[in-house]
Coordinates of C-alpha atoms in Angstrom, one line a residue:
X256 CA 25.4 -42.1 24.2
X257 CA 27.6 -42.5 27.2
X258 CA 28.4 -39.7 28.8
X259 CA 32.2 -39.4 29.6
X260 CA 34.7 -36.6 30.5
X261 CA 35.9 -36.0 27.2
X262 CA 32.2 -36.0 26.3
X263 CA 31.5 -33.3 28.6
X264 CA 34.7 -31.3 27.8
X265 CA 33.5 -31.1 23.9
X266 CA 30.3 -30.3 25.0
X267 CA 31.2 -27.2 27.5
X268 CA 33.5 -26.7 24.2
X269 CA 31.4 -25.9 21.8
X270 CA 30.5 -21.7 21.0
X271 CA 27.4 -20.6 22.8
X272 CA 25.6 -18.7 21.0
X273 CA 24.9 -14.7 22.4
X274 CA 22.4 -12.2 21.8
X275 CA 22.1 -10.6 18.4
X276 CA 21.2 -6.5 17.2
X277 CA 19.6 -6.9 13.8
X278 CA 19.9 -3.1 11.7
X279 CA 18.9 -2.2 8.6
X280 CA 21.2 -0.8 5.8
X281 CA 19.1 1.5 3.1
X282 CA 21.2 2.1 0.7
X283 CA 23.1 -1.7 0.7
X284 CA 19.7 -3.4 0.7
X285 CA 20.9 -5.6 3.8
X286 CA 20.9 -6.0 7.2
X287 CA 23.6 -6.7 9.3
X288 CA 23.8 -9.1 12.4
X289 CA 25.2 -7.5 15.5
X290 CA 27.2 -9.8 18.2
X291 CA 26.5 -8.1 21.6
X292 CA 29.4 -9.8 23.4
X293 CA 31.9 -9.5 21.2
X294 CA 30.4 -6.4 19.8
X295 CA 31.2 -7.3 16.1
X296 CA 29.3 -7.6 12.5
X297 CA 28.9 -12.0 12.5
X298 CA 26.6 -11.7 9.1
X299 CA 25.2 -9.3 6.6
X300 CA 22.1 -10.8 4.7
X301 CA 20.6 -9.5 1.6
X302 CA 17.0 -8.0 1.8
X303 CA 14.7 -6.2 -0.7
X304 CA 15.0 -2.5 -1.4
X305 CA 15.6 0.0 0.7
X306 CA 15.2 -1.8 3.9
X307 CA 13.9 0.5 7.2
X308 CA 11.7 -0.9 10.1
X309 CA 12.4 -4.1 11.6
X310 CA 11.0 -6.6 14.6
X311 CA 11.1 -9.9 15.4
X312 CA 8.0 -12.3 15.8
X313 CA 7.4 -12.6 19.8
X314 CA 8.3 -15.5 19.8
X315 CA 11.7 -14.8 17.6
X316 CA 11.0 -17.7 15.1
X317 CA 11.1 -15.1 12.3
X318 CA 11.9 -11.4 11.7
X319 CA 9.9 -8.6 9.7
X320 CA 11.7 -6.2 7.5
X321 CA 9.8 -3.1 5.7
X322 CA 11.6 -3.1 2.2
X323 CA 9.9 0.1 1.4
X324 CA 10.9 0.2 -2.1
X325 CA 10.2 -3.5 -3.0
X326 CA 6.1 -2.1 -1.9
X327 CA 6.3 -5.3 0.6
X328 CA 7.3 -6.4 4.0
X329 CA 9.9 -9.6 4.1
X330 CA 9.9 -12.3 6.4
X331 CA 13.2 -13.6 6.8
X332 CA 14.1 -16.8 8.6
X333 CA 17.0 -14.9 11.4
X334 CA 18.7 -18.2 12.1
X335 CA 19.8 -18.3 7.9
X336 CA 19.1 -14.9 6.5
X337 CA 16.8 -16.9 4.0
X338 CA 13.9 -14.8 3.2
X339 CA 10.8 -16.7 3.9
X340 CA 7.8 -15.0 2.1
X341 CA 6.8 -11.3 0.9
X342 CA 3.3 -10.1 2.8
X343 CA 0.9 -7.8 1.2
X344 CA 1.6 -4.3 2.4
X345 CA 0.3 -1.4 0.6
X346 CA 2.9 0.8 -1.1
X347 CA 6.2 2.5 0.7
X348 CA 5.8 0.5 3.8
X349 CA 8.4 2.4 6.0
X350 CA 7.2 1.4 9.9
X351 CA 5.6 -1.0 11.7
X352 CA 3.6 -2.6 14.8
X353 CA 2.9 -6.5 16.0
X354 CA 0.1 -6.4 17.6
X355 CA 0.2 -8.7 21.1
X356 CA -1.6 -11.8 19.8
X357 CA 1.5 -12.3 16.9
X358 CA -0.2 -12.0 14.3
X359 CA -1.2 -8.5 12.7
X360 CA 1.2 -6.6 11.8
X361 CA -0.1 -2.7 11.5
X362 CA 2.0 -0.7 8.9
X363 CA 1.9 2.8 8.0
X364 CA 2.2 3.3 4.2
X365 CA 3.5 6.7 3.2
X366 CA 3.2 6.9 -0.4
X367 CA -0.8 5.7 0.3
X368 CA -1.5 7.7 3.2
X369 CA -3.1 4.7 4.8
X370 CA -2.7 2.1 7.5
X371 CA -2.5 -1.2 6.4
X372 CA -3.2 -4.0 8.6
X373 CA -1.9 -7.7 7.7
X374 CA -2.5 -10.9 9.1
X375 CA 0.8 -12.7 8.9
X376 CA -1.1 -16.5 9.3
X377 CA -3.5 -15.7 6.1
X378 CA -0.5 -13.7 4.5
X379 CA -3.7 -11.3 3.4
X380 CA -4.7 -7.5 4.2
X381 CA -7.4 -7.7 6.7
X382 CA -7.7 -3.8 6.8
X383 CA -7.3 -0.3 5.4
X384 CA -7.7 2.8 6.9
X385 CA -7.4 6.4 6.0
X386 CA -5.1 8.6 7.9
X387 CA -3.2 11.2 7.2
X388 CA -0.7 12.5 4.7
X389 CA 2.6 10.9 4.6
X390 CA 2.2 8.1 7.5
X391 CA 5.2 6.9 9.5
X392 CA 5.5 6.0 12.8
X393 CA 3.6 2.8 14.2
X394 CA 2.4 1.8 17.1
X395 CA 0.1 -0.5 19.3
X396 CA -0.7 -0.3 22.7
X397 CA 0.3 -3.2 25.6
X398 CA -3.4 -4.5 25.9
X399 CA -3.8 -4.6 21.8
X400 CA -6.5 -2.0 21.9
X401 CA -5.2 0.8 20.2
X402 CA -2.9 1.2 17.0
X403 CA -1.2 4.4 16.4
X404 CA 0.2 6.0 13.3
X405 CA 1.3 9.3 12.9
X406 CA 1.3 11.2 9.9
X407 CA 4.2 13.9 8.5
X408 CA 2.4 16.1 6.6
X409 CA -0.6 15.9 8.4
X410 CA 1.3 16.5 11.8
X411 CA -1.0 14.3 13.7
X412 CA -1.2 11.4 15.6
X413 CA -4.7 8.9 14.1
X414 CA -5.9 6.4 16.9
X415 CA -7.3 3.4 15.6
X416 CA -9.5 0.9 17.3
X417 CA -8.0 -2.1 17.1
X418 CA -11.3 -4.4 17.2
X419 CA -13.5 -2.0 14.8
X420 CA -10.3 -0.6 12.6
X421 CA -11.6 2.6 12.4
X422 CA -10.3 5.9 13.6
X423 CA -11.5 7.3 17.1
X424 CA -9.5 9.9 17.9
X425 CA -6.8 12.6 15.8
X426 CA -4.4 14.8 17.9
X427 CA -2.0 17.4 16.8
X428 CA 1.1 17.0 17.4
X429 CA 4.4 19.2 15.9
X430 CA 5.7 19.5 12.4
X431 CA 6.6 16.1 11.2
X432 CA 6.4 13.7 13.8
X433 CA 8.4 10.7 13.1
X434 CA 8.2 7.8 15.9
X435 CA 5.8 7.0 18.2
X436 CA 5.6 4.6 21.5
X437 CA 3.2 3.6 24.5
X438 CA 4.8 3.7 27.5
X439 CA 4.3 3.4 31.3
X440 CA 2.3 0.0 31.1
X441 CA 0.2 1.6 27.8
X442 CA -0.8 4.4 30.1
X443 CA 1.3 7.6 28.2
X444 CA 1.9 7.8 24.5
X445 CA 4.8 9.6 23.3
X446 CA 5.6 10.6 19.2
X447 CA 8.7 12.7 18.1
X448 CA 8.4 15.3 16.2
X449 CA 11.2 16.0 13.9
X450 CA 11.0 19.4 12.2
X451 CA 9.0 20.6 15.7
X452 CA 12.2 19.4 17.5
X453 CA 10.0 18.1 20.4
X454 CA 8.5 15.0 21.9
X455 CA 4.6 15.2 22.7
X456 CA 3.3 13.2 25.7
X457 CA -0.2 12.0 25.4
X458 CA -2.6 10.6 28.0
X459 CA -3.8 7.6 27.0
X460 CA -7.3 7.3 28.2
X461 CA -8.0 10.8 27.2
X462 CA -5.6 11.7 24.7
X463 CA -5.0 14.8 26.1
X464 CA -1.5 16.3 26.0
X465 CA -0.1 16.4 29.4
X466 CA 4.0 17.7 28.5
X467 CA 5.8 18.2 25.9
X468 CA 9.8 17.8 25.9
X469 CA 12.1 20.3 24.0
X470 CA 16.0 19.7 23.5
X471 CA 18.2 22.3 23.4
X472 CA 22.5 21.7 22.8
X473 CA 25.5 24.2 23.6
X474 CA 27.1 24.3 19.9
X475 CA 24.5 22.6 18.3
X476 CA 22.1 24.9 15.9
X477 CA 18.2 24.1 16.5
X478 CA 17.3 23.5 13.5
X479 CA 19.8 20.2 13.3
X480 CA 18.1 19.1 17.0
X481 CA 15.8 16.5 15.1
X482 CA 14.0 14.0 17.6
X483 CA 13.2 10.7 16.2
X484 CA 13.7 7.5 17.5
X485 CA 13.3 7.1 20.9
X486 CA 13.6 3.8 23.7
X487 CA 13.0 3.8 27.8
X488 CA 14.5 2.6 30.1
X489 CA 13.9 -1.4 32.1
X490 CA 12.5 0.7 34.8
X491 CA 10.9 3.5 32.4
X492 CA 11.9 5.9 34.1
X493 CA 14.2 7.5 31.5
X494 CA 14.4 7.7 27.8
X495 CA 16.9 8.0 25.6
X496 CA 15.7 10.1 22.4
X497 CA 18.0 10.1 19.2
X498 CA 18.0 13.6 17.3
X499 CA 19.1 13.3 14.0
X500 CA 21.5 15.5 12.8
X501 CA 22.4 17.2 15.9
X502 CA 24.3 13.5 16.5
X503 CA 23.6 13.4 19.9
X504 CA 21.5 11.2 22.4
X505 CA 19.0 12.9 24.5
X506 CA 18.3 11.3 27.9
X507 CA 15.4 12.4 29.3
X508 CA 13.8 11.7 32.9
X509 CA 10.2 10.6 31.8
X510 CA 8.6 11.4 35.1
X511 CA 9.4 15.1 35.2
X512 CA 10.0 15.5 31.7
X513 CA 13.2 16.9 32.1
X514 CA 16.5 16.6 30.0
X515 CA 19.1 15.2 32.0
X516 CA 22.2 14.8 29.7
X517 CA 23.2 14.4 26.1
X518 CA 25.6 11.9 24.5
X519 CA 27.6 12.3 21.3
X520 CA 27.1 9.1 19.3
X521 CA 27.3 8.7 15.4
X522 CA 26.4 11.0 12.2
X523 CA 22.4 11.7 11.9
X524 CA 21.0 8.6 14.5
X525 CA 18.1 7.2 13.7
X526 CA 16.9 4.8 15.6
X527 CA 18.4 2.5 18.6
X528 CA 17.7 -1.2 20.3
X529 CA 18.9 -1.8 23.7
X530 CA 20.4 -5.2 24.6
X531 CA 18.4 -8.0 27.0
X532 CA 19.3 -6.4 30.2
X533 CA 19.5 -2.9 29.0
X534 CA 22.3 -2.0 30.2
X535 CA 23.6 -1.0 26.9
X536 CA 22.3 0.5 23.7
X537 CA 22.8 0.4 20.2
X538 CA 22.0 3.3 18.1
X539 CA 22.2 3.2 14.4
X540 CA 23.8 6.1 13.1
X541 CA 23.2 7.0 8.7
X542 CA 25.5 9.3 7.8
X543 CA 28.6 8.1 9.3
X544 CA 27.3 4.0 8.6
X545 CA 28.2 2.8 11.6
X546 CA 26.5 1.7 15.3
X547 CA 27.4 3.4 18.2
X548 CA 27.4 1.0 21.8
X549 CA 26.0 3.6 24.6
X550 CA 26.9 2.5 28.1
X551 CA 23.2 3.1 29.8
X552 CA 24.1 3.7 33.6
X553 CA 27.7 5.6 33.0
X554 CA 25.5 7.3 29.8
X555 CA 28.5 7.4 27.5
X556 CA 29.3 5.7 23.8
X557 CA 31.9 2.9 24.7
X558 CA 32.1 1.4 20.9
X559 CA 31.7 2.1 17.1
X560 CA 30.8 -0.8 15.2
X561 CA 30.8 -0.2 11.2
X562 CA 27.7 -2.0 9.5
X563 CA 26.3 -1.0 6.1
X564 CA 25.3 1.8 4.6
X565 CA 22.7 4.9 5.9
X566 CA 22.1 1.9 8.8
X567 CA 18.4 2.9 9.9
X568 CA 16.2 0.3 11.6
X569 CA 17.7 -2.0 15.0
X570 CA 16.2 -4.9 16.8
X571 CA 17.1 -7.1 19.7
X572 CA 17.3 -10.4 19.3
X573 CA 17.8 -13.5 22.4
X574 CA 19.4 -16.4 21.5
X575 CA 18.9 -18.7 24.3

């Protein structure tokens, strides 16, 4: 094909594509695609039931969706909404973990009160282990060494060996811990406690506690100060800690452990997914179905954007 000015013109023409927030919408059984320039809803797909964690493959070829009430965990094809396949994934699957090599996806099953771990190449369960009562939060650590999940009931946090699958370690951790992250280059572990309204900081290589964050806001009654979802900073050091019904953003230094501010967002926030540069953040918000846009360095919500309903799960996705 020659290449000509009116060539080039349609070319520079034609929409670029920009970066995408993927949420999940419980109680519409959807999810809802997220334009971070223009800051609007561009597609709203149809999943299984009662749709709550989601990530994307690392390489962003396909994205993972816990249906927890369809008992599976959907792989949907992001660039069409088509969904793919169903993998095996024990009953209730409600979070989730990719481990670094792509392929085994570690899910907490809270009905079971069990771990299932899947290889998404076989499309079979390549593990099971026992943990504790009412499982939820997922994680695994930067080097793929260690899984976490924690469990509700049980109010700990079960470390798994990665290479053995078996449990090596079970720390206590506040009533009803919900989310849980490795941090710091894998070094720190940090899991939310819901009911406990606090944030438990582990050390990694000896699982000791070594702080624990408390939250405390003028007007707000403590018992509505509900930490769950929870994302740091490019730079790591700060965090920024959703807390439920209290419908407020914590943001927390996370090298003295100190609250720095709060920011009013949405009804009930779950969970959140910052953009590529992290400079902003996206918070899904249940009770008032909508997505609040948090401006990270002037810490303020700049946008509400309405998706579906009880919005629960977010993930970033690149386009280019």
């Amino acid at each position: 094909m020659k290449y000509t000015p009116l060539l080039a013109a349609l070319l520079l023409a034609q929409p670029v594509q920009a970066d995408e927030i993927w949420v999940t919408n419980e109680k519409d059984n959807t999810v809802s695609v997220i334009d971070v320039d223009t800051q609007e809803v561009t597609h709203t797909y149809e999943t299984g039931e009662r749709p709550r964690g989601i990530i994307f493959s690392h390489d962003y070829s396909v994205v993972y969706i816990c249906a927890s009430d369809s008992d599976s965990v959907q792989v949907m094809d992001p660039d069409t909404g088509e969904i793919l396949h169903d993998l095996p994934s024990g009953e209730d699957p409600e979070q989730f973990a990719l481990h670094p090599d792509d392929r085994h996806l570690y899910i907490a099953n809270e009905d079971d009160a069990i771990t299932t771990v899947v290889d998404t190449q076989t499309r079979t369960v390549v593990a099971q282990i026992n943990v504790g009562i009412e499982p939820e939060g997922m994680a695994v650590s930067p080097d793929g060494a260690i899984a976490i999940t924690t469990s509700e009931t049980t109010n700990m946090a079960h470390w798994i060996d990665t290479v053995t699958q078996e449990l090596f370690a079970n720390t206590l951790v506040d009533s009803r811990p919900r989310h849980a992250e490795f941090v710091k280059d894998g070094s720190e572990l940090w899991v939310s406690s819901e009911i406990g309204g606090t944030i438990s900081v582990f050390d990694v290589a000896t699982q000791a506690e070594k702080a624990k964050l408390e939250f405390k806001i003028k007007g707000v009654h403590p018992d509505k100060v509900q930490p769950v979802g929870f994302e740091l900073t490019a730079d790591d050091t700060h965090a920024f800690v959703a807390l439920g019904p209290a419908n407020h953003l914590a943001v927390v230094n996370a090298e003295t452990y100190e609250v720095e501010d709060y920011i009013l967002v949405g009804r009930r926030v779950w969970h959140m997914a910052f953009n590529a540069d992290k400079s902003l953040l996206f918070t899904t918000n249940g009770v008032s179905g909508d997505v609040t846009v948090v401006d990270v360095a002037g810490r303020k919500a700049v946008k509400t954007i309405k998706v579906g309903r009880f919005p629960w799960g977010a993930a970033f996705r690149p386009t280019e």
